[in-house]
mmCIF file of C-alpha atoms and ligand atoms in Angstrom:
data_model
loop_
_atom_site.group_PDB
_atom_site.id
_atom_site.type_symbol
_atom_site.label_atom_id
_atom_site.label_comp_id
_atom_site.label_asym_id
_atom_site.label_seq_id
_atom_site.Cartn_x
_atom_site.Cartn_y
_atom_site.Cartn_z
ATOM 1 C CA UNK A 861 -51.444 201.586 226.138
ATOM 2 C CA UNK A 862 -50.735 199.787 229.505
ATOM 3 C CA UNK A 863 -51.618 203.359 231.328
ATOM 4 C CA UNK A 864 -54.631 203.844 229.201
ATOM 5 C CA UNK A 865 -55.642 200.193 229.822
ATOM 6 C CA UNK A 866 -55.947 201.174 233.331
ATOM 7 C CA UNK A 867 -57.181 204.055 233.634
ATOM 8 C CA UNK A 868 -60.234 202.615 231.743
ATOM 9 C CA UNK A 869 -60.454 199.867 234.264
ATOM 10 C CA UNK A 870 -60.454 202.402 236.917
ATOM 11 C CA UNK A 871 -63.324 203.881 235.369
ATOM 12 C CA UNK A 872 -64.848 200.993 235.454
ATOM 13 C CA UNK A 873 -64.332 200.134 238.763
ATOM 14 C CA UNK A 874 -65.669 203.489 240.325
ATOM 15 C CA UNK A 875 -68.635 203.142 237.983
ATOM 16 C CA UNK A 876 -69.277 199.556 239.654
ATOM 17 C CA UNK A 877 -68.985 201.026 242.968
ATOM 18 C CA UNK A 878 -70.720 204.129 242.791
ATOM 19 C CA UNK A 879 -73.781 202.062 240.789
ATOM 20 C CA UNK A 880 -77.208 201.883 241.667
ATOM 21 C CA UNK A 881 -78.821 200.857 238.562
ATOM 22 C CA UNK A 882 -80.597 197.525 240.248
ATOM 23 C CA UNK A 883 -82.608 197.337 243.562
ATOM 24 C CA UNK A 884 -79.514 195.042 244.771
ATOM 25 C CA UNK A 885 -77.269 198.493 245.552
ATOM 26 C CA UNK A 886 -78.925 198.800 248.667
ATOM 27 C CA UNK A 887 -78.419 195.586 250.508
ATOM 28 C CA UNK A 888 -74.447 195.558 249.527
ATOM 29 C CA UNK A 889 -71.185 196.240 251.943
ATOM 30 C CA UNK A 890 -69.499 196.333 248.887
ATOM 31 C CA UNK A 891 -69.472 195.888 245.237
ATOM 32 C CA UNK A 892 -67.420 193.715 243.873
ATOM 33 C CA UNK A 893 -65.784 194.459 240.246
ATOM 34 C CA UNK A 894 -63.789 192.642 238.532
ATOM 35 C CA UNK A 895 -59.918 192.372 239.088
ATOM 36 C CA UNK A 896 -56.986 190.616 237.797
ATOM 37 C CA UNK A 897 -54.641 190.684 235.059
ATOM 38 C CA UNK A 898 -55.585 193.083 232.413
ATOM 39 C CA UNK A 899 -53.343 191.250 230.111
ATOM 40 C CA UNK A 900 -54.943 188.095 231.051
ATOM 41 C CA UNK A 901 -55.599 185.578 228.181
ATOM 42 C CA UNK A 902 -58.042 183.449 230.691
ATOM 43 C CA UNK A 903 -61.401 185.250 232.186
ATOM 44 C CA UNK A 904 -63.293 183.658 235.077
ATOM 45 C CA UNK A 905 -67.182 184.757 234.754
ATOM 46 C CA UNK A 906 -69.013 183.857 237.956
ATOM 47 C CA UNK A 907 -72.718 184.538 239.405
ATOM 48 C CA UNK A 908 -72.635 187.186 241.628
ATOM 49 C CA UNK A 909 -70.548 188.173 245.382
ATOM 50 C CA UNK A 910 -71.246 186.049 248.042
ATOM 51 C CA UNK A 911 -71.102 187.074 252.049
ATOM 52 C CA UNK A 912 -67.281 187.007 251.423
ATOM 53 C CA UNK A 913 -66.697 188.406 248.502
ATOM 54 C CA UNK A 914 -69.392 191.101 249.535
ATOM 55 C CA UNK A 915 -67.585 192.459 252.893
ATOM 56 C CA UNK A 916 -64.132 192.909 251.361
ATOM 57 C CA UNK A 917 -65.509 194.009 247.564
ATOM 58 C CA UNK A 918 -63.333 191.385 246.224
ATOM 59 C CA UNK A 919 -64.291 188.522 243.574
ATOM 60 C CA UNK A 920 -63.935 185.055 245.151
ATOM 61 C CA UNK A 921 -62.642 185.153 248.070
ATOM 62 C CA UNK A 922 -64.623 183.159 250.139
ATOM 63 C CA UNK A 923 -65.164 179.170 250.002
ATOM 64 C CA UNK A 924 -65.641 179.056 246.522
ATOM 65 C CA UNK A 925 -62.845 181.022 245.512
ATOM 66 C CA UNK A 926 -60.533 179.082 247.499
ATOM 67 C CA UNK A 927 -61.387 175.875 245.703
ATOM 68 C CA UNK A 928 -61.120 178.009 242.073
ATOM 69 C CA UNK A 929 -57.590 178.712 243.817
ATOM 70 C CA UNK A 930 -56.303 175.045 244.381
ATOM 71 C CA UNK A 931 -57.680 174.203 241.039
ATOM 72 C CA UNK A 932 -55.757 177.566 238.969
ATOM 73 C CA UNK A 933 -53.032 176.047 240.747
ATOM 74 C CA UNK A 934 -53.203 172.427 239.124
ATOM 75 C CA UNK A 935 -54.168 174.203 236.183
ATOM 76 C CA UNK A 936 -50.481 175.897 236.163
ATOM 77 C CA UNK A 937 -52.310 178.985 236.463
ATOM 78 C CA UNK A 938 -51.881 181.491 239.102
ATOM 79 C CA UNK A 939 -54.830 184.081 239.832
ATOM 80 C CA UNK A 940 -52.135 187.036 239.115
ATOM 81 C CA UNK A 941 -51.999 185.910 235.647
ATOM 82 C CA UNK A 942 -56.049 185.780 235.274
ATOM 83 C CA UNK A 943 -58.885 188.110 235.221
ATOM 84 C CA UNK A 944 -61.858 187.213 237.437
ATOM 85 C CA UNK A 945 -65.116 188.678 237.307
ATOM 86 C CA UNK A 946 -68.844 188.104 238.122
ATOM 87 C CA UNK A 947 -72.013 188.926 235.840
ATOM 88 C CA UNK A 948 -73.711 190.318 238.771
ATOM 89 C CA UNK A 949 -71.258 193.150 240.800
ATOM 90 C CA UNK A 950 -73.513 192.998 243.951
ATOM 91 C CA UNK A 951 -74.446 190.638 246.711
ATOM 92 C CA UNK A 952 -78.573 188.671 245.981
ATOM 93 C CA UNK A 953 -79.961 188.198 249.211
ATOM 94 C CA UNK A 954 -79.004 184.937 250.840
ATOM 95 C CA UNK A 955 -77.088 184.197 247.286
ATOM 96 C CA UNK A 956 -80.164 183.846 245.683
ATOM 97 C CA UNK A 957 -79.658 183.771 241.979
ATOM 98 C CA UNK A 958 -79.431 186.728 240.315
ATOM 99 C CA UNK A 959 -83.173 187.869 238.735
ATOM 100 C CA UNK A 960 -83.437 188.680 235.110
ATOM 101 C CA UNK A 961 -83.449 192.536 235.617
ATOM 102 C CA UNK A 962 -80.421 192.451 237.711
ATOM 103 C CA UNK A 963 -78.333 190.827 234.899
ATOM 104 C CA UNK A 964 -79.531 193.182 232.243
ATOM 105 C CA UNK A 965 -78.968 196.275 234.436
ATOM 106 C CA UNK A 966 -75.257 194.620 235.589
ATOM 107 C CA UNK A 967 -74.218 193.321 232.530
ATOM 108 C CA UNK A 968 -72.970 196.695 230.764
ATOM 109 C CA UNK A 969 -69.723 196.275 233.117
ATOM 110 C CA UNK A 970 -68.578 192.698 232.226
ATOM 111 C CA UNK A 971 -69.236 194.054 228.297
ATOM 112 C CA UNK A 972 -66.564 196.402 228.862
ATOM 113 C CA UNK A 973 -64.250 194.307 230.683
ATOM 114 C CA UNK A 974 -64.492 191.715 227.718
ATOM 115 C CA UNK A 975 -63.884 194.464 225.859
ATOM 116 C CA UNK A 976 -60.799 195.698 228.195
ATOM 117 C CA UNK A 977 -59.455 192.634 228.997
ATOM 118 C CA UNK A 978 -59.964 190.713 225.390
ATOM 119 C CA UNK A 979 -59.349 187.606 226.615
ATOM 120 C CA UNK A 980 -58.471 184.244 224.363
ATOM 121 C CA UNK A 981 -60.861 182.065 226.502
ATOM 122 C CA UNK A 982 -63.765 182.667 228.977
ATOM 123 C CA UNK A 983 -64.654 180.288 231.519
ATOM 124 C CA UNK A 984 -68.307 180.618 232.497
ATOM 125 C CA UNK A 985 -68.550 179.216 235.959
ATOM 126 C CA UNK A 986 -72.598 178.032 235.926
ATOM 127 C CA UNK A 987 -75.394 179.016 234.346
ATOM 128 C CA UNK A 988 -75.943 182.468 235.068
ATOM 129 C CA UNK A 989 -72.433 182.809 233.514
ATOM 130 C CA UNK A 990 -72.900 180.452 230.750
ATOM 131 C CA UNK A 991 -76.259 181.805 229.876
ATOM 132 C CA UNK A 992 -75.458 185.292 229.779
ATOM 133 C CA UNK A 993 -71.927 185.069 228.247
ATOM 134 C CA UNK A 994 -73.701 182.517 225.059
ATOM 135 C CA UNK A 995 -76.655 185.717 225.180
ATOM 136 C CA UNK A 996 -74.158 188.219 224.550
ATOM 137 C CA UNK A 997 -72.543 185.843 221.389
ATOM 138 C CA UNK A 998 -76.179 185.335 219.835
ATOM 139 C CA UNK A 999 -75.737 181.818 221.020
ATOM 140 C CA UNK A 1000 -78.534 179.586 222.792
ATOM 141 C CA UNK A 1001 -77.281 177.965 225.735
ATOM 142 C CA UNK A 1002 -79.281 174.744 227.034
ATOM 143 C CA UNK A 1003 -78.284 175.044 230.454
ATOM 144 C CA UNK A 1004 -74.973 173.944 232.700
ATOM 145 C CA UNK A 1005 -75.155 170.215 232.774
ATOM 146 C CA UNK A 1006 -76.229 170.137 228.990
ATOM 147 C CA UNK A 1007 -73.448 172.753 227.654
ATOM 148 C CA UNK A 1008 -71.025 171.702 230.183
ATOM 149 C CA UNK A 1009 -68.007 169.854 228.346
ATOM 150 C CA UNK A 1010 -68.621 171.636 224.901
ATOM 151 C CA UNK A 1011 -66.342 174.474 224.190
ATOM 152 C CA UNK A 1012 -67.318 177.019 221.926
ATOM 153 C CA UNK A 1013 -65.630 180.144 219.767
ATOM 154 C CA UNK A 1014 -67.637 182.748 219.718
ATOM 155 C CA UNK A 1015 -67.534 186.786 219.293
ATOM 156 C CA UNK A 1016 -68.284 188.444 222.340
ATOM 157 C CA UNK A 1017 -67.871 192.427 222.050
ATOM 158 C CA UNK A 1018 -65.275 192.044 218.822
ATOM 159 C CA UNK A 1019 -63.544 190.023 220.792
ATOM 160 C CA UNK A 1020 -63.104 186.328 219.218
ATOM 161 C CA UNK A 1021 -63.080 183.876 221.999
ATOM 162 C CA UNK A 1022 -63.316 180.585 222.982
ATOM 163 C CA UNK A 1023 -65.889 179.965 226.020
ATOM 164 C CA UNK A 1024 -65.399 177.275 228.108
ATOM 165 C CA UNK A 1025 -68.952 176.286 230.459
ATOM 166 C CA UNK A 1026 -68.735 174.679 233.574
ATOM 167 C CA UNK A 1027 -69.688 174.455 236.880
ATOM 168 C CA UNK A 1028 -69.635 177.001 239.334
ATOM 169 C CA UNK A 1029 -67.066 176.060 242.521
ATOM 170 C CA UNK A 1030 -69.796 176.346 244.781
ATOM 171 C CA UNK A 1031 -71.510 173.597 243.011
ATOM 172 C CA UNK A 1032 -68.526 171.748 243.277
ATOM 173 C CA UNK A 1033 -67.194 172.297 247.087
ATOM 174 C CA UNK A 1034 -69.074 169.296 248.272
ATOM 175 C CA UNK A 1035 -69.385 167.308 244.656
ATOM 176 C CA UNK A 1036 -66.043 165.263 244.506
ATOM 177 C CA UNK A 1037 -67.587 164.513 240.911
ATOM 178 C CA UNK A 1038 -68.059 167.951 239.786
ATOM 179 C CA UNK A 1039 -64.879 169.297 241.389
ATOM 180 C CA UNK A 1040 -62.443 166.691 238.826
ATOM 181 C CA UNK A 1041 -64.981 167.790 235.791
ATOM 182 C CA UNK A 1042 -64.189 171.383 236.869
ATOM 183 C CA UNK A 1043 -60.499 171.021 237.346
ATOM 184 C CA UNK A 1044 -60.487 169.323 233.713
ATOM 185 C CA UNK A 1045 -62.471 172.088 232.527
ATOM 186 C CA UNK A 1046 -60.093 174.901 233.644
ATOM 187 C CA UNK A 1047 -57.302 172.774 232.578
ATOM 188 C CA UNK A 1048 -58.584 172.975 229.223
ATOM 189 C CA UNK A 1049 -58.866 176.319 229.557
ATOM 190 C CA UNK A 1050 -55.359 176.620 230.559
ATOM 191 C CA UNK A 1051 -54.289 174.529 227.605
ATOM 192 C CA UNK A 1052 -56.493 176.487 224.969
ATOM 193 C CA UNK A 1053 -55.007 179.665 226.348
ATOM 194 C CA UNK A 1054 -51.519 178.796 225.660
ATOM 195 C CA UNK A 1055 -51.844 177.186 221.917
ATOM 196 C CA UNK A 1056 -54.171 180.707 220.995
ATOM 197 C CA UNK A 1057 -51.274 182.519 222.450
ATOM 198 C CA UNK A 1058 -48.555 180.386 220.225
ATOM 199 C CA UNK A 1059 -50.925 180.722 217.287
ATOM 200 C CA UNK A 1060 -50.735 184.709 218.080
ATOM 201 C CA UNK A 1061 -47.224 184.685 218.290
ATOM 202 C CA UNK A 1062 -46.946 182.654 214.953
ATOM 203 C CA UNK A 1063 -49.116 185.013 213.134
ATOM 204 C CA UNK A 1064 -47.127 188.065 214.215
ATOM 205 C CA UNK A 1065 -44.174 186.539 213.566
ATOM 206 C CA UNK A 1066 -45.105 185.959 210.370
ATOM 207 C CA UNK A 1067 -46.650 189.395 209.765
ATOM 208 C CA UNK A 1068 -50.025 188.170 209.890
HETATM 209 S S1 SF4 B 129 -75.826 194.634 240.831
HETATM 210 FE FE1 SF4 B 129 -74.875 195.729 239.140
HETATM 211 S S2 SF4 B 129 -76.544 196.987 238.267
HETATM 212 FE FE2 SF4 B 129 -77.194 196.350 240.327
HETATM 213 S S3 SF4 B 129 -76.539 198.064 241.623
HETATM 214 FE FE3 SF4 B 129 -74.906 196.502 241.681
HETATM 215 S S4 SF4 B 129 -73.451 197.179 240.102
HETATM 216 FE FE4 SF4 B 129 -75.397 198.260 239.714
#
């Protein structure tokens, strides 16, 4: 299953790269799918690549993703454990946020790497993240700073999960404020993780 697992992420991957389903193909370096563990039990949903991200074709690895680093870290999570991804797989000009048509050509990959991955709890890093993840549970989502602090279990392709909104770590790289309320947030995350996996383990244990 592990092999198959993986080739279907490779799939993936190539299909990311060799896209051109959006107008946005033809400004990027790189695309920028997904990556992580495909066992992971915690997915990071983002915007889209920034100037970083889009010259090495690698999720958060600029500014941003440093911060989401520290605060993994206090989280007791380390970023081989989880899967990171973005709704959008190439760089908006000047980060601009990604238009309606972009998401709904884009968002067939993070589908199936929900599906893939199956994670026990999403973190939706902003709005674009938060609205789009909610969109694909039938859910309505009232925007960051109203959702923000209110978890919520949801089915997202099959997949039973518990999404966690928050900010995005750009919003919080020069917000002391929103940088502790996003640390709590992933800590939560990090906590909900590990009682769904006990639960899971309980259940099989007992045959359920
Ligand atoms: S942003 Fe998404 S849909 Fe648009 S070209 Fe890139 S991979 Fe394809």
């Amino acid at each position: 299953m592990g092999e198959e697992k993986r080739e279907l992420y490779n799939s993936i991957v190539e299909a990311v790269r060799s896209c051109r389903a959006c107008p946005l193909h033809r400004l990027r370096t790189n695309a920028v799918p997904g990556e992580g563990n495909l066992e992971a039990k915690v997915m990071f949903v983002g915007e889209a690549p920034g100037r970083s991200e889009d010259e090495q074709g690698r999720p958060f690895v600029g500014a941003a993703g440093q911060l989401l680093n520290e605060l993994l870290l206090r989280a007791g999570l380390r970023r081989e454990n989880v899967y990171i991804t973005n709704v959008v797989k190439c760089r908006p000009p000047n980060n601009r946020t990604p238009t309606e048509e972009e998401v709904a050509a884009c968002v067939g990959f993070l589908r199936q790497e929900i599906a893939l991955v199956r994670p026990k709890v999403i973190v939706a890093l902003g709005n674009t993240a938060g609205s789009t993840i909610m969109g694909l549970a039938g859910r309505q989502w009232r925007g960051v700073t109203a959702e923000r602090g209110r978890k919520a279990k949801v089915t997202v392709e099959g997949v039973e999960v518990i999404v966690v909104p928050t900010y995005h770590p750009a919003a919080a790289l020069y917000r002391p404020d929103l940088k502790e309320l996003l640390a709590d947030d992933i800590a939560e995350a990090a906590r909900e993780a590990s009682a769904q996996g006990t639960r899971r383990t309980l259940l099989d244990f007992m045959g359920g």
